[in-house]
Short mmCIF file of C-alpha atoms in Angstrom, two decimals:
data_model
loop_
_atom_site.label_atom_id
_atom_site.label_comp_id
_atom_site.label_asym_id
_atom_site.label_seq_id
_atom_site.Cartn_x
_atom_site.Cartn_y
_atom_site.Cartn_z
CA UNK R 41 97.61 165.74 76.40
CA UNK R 42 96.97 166.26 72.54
CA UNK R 43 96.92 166.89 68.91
CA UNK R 44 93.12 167.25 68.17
CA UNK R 45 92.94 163.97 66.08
CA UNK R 46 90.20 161.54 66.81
CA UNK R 47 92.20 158.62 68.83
CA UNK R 48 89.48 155.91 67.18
CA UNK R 49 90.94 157.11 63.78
CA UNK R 50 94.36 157.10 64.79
CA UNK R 51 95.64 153.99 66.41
CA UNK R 52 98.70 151.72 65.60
CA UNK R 53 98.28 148.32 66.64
CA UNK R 54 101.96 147.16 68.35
CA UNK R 55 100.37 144.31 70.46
CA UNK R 56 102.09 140.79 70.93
CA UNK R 57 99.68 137.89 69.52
CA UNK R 58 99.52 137.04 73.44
CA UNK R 59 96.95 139.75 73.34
CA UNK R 60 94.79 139.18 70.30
CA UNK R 61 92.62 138.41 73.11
CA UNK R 62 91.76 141.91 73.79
CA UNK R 63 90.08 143.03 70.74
CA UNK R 64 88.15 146.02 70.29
CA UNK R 65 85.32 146.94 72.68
CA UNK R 66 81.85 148.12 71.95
CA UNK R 67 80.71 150.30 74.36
CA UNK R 68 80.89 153.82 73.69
CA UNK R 69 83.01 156.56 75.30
CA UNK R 70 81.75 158.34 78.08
CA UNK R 71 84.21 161.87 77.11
CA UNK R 72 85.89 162.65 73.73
CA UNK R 73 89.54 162.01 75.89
CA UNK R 74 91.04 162.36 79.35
CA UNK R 75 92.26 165.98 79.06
CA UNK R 76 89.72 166.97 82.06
CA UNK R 77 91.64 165.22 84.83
CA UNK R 78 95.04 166.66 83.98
CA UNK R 79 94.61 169.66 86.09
CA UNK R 80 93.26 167.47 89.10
CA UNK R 81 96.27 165.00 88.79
CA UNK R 82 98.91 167.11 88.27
CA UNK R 83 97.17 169.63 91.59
CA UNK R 84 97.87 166.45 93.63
CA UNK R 85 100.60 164.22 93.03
CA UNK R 86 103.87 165.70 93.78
CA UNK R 87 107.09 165.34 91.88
CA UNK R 88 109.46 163.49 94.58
CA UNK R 89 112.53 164.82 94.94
CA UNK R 90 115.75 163.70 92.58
CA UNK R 91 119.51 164.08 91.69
CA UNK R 92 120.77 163.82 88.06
CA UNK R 93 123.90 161.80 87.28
CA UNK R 94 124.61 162.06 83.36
CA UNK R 95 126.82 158.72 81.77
CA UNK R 96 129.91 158.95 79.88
CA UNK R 97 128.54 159.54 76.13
CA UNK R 98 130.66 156.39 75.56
CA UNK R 99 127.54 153.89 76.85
CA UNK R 100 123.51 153.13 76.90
CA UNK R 101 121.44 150.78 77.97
CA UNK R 102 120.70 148.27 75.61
CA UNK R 103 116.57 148.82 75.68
CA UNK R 104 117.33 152.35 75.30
CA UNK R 105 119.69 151.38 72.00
CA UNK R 106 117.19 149.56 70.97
CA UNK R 107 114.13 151.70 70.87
CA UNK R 108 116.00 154.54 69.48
CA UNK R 109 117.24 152.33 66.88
CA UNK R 110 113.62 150.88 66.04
CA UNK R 111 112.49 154.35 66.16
CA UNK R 112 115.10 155.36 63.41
CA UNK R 113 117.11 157.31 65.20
CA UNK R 114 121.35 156.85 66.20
CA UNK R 115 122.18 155.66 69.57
CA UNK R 116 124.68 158.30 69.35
CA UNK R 117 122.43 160.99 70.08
CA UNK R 118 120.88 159.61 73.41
CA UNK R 119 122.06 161.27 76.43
CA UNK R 120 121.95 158.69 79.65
CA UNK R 121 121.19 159.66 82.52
CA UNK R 122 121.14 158.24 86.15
CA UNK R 123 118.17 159.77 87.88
CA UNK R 124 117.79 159.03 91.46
CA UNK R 125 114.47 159.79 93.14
CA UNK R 126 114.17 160.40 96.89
CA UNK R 127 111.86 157.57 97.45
CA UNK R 128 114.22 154.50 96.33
CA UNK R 129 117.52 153.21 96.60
CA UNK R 130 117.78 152.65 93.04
CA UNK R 131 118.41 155.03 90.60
CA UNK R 132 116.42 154.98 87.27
CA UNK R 133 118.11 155.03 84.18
CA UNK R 134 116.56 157.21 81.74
CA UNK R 135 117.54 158.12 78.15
CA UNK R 136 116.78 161.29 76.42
CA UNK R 137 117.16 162.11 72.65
CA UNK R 138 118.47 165.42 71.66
CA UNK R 139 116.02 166.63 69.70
CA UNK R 140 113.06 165.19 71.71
CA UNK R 141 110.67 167.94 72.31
CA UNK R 142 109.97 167.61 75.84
CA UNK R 143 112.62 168.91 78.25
CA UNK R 144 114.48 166.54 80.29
CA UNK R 145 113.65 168.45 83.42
CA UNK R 146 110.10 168.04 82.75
CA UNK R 147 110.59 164.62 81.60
CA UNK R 148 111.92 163.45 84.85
CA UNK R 149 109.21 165.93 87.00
CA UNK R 150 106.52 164.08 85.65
CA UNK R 151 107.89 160.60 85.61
CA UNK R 152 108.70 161.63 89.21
CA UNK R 153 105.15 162.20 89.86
CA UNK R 154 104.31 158.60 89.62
CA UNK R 155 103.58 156.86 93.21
CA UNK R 156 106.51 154.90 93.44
CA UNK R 157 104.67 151.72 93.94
CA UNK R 158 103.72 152.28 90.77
CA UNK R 159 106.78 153.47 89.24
CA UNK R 160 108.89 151.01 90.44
CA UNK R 161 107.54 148.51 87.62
CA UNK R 162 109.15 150.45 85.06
CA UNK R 163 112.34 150.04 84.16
CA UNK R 164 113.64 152.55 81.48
CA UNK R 165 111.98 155.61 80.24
CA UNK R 166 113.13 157.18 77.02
CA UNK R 167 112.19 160.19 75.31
CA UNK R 168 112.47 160.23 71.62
CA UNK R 169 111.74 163.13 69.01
CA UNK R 170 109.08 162.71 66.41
CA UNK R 171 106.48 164.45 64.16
CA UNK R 172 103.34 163.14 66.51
CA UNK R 173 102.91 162.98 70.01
CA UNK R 174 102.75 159.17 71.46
CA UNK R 175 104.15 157.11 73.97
CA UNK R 176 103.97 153.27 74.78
CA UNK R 177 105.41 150.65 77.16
CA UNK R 178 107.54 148.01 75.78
CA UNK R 179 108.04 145.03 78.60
CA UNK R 180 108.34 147.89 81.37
CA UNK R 181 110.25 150.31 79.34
CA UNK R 182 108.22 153.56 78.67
CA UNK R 183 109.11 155.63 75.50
CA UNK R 184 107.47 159.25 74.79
CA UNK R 185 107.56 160.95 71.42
CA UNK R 186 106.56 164.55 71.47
CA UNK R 187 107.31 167.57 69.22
CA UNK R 188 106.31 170.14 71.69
CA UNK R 189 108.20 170.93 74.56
CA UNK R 190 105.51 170.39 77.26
CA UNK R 191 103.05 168.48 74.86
CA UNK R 192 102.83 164.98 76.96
CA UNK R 193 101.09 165.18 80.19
CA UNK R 194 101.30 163.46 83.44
CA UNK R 195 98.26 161.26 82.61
CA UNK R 196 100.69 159.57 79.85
CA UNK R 197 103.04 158.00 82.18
CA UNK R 198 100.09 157.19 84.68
CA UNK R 199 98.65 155.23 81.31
CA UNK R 200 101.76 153.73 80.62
CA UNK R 201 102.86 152.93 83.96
CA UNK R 202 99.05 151.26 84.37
CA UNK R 203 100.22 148.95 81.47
CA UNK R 204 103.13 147.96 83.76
CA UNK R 205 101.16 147.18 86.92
CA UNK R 206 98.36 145.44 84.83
CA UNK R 207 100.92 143.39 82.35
CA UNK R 208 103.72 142.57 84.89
CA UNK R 209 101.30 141.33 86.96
CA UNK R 210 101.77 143.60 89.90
CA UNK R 211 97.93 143.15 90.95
CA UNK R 212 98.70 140.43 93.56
CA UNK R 213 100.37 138.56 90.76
CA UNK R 214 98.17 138.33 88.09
CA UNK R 215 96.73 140.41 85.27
CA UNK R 216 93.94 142.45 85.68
CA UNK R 217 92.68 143.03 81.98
CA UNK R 218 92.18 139.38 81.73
CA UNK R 219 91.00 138.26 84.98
CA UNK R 220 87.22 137.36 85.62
CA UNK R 221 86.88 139.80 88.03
CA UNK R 222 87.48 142.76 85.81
CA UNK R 223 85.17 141.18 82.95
CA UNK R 224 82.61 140.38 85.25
CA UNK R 225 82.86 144.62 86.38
CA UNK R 226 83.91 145.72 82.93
CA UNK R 227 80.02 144.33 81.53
CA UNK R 228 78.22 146.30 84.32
CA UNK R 229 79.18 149.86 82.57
CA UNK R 230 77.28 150.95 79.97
CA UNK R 231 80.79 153.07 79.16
CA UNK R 232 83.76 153.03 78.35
CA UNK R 233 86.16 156.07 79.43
CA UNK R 234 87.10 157.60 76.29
CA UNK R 235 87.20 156.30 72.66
CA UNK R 236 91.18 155.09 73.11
CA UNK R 237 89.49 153.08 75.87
CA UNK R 238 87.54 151.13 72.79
CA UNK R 239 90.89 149.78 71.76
CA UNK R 240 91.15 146.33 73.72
CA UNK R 241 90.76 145.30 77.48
CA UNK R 242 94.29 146.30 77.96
CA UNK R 243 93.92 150.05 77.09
CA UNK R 244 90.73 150.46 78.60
CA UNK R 245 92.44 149.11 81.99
CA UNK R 246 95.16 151.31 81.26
CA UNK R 247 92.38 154.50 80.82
CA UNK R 248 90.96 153.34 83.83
CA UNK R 249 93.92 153.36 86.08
CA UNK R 250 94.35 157.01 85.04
CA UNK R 251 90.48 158.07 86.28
CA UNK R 252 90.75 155.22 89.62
CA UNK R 253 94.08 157.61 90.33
CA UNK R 254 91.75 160.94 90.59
CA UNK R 255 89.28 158.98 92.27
CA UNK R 256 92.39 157.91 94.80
CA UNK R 257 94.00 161.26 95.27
CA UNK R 258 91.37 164.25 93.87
CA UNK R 259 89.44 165.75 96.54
CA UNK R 260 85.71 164.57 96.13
CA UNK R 261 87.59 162.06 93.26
CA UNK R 262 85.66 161.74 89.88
CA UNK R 263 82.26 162.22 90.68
CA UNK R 264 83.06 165.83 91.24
CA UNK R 265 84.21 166.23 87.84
CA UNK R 266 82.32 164.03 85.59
CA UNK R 267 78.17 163.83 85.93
CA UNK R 268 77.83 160.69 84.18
CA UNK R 269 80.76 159.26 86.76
CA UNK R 270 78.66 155.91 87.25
CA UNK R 271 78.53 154.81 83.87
CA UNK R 272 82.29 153.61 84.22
CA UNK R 273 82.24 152.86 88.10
CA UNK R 274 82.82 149.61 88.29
CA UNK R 275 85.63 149.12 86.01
CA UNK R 276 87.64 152.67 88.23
CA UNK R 277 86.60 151.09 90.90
CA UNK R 278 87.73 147.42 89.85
CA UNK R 279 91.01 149.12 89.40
CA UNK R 280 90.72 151.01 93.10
CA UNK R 281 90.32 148.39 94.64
CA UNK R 282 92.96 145.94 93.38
CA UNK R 283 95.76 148.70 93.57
CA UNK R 284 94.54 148.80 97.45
CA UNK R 285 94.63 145.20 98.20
CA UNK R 286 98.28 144.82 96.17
CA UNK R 287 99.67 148.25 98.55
CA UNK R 288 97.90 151.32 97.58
CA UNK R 289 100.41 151.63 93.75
CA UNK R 290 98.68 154.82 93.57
CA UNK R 291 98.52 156.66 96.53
CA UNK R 292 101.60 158.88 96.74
CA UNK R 293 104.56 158.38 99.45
CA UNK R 294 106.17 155.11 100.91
CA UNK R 295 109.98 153.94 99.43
CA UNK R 296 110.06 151.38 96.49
CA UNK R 297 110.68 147.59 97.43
CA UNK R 298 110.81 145.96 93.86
CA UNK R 299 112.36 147.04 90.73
CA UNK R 300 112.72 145.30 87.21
CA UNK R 301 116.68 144.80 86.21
CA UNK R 302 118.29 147.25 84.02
CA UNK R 303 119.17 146.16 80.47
CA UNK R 304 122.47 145.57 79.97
CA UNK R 305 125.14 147.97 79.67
CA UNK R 306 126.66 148.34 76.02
CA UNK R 307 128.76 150.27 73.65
CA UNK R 308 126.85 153.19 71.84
CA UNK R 309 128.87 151.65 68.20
CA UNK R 310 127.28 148.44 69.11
CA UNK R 311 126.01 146.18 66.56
CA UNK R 312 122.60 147.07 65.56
CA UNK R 313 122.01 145.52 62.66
CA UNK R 314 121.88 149.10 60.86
CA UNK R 315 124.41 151.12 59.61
CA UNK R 316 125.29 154.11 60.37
CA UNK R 317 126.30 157.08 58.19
CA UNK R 318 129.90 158.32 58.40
CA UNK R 319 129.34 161.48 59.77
CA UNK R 320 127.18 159.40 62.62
CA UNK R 321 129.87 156.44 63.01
CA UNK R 322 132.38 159.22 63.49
CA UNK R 323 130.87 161.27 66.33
CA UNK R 324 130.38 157.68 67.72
CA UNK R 325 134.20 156.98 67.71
CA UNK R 326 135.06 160.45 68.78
CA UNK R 327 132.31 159.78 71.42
CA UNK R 328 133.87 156.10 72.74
CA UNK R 329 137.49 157.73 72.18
CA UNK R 330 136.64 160.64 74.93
CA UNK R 331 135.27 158.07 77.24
CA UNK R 332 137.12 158.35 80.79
CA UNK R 333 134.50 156.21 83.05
CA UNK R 334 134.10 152.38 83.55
CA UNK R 335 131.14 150.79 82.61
CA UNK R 336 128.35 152.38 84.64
CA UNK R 337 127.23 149.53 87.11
CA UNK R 338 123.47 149.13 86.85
CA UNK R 339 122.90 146.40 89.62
CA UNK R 340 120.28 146.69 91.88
CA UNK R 341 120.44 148.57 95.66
CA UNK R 342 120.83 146.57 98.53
CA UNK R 343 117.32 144.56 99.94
CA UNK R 344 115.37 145.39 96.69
CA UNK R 345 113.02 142.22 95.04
CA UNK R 346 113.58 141.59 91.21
CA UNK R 347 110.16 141.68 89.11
CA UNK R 348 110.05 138.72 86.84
CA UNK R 349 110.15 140.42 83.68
CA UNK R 350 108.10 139.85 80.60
CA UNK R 351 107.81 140.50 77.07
CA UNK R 352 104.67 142.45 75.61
CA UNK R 353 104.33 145.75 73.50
CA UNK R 354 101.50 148.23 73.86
CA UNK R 355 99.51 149.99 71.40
CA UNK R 356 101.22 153.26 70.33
CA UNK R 357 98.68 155.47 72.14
CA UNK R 358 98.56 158.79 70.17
CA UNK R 359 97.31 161.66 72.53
CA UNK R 360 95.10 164.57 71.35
CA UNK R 361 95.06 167.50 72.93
CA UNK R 362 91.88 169.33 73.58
CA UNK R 363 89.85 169.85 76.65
CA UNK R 364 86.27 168.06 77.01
CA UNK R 365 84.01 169.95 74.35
CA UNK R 366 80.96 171.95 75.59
CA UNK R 367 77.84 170.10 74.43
CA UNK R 368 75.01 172.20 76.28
CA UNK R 369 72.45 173.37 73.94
CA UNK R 370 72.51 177.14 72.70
CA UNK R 371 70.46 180.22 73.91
CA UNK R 372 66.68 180.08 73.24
CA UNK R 373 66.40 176.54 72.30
CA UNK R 374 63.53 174.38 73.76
CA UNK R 375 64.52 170.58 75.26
CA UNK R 376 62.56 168.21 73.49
CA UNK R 377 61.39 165.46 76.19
CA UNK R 378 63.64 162.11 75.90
CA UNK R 379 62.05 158.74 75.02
CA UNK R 380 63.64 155.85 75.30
CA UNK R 381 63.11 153.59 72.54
CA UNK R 382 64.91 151.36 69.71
CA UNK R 383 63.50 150.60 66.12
CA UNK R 384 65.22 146.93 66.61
CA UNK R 385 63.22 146.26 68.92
CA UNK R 386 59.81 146.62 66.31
CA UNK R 387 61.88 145.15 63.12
CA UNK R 388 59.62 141.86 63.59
CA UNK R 389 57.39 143.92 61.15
CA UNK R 390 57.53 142.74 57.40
CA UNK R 391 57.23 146.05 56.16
CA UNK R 392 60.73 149.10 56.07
CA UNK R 393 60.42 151.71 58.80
#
């Protein structure tokens, strides 16, 4: 995943005040960052299969318009794109930027990777260009920022995706970050997963769904890659078990049975409450003037559930690149024996230690 910046140093609140809940944890991070599953996770969830069906340059969905907009960028330079996956009836619209650093072919491989239980509780995902790498999930809509072709890996749309499942409330209909149950598990680590993790209950569910998917899918799951694996069992395994009792949303395979409406169709010139330069507002009305399609119908294929949709905004979750740092001690030096001890626990002395 990542620039190698310190995540704890780097974070940009975007949470709703329905979450000032979740405020920052205090136990500390079992590895630097997440990089050492990638290989695992990308080994052993396959891409489904898709078809690409690009939109008249004329129209975008409104979320898409949005984003891009909020992001500073013109909705004139967002491709759309119709990208239907093997597993589901229903195409996913997806929006790409043309200068956003990822390709789109890779962009859709490793959205594709997502179990589609999982996936379907996103609705649009949208790639945008800028000068770090981040991503985060606005009310099931998934935007990526990367400079570097390649940079974002699949662990960034598990994360987001987790903030779906967790904040749409596809545990058996409720949320797990704020449920008793994953409180009750979350005080029985001494860890956390990594030091994004620290951020609030939300993120560290969101981490967690991430290491319970290698436990799911990896061969010998995360206690063949990590040592220290049951210092942040119970919260992996909180998250195991309630994507197992709500259909398995991260094993791999099955065909998708709920999806969250599209946002509305609309105009790439439409209002935005930001003007446009000239040179923009013209390619726009060459763009609309070019337009040969109807509206692109969005609606939902036949015997698929709407997900009640709701309104929340993730952290921006900056990624760092970087795999888990070698901390063994060097040639030749003697291991001084371990004691476990803490001065607080003595400080009923008068005197300074």
């Amino acid at each position: 995943m990542y620039p190698k910046t310190s995540l704890s140093a780097s974070l940009i609140g975007l949470t709703l005040a329905a979450f000032i809940h979740a405020g920052e944890l205090d136990k500390p991070a079992l590895a630097p960052n997440l990089d050492y599953l990638a290989g695992g996770l990308m080994d052993n969830y396959p891409s489904a299969g898709h078809s690409i069906k690009q939109w008249d340059q004329g129209w975008i969905p409104k979320d898409c318009k949005s984003e891009a907009e909020e992001a500073g960028h013109s909705a004139a330079d967002v491709s759309t794109y119709e990208v239907s996956y093997e597993d589901c009836n229903t195409a996913w619209v997806m929006c790409y930027h043309k200068d956003a650093g990822q390709s789109f072919d890779d962009f859709v491989e490793l959205f594709g990777r997502v179990p589609v239980a999982a996936r379907q509780f996103v609705r649009h995902v949208i790639a945008l260009p800028d000068s770090s790498p981040h991503a985060y999930n606005a009310g099931g809509n998934i935007a990526v920022f990367d400079p570097e072709s390649g940079g974002l890996g699949f662990e960034v749309f598990m994360h987001e995706t987790g903030h779906s499942l967790d904040l749409l409330n596809a545990y058996n209909g409720g949320q797990l970050s704020t449920s008793q149950n994953w409180l009750d598990n979350y005080n029985q680590d001494p860890n956390v997963p990594d030091p994004y993790s620290q951020t609030n209950q939300i993120e560290n569910v969101a981490q967690n769904t991430v290491v319970a998917a290698y436990n799911v899918q990896v061969p010998g799951g995360f206690p063949s890659l990590e040592p220290n694996w049951q210092n942040i069992f119970h919260q992996y395994a909180t998250v195991q078990t309630w994507q197992r009792e709500s259909g398995n949303l991260l094993v791999p395979g099955g065909q998708c049975s709920h999806r969250l409406t599209n946002s509305e169709t609309v105009p790439i010139d439409g209002s935005s409450g930001k003007r446009m330069a000239r040179r923009e507002e013209r390619a726009v009305r060459k763009a609309l003037a070019a337009r040969k399609s109807e509206k692109p119908d969005v609606s939902l294929g036949e015997g698929i559930e709407v997900i009640p949709p709701k309104d929340f905004h993730t952290g921006r979750k900056l990624v760092v690149r970087g795999k888990k740092p070698d901390v063994s001690l060097g040639e030749g030096i003697k291991v001084i024996p371990p004691n476990d001890f803490h001065t607080r626990d003595i400080c009923s002395r008068k005197h300074k230690h």
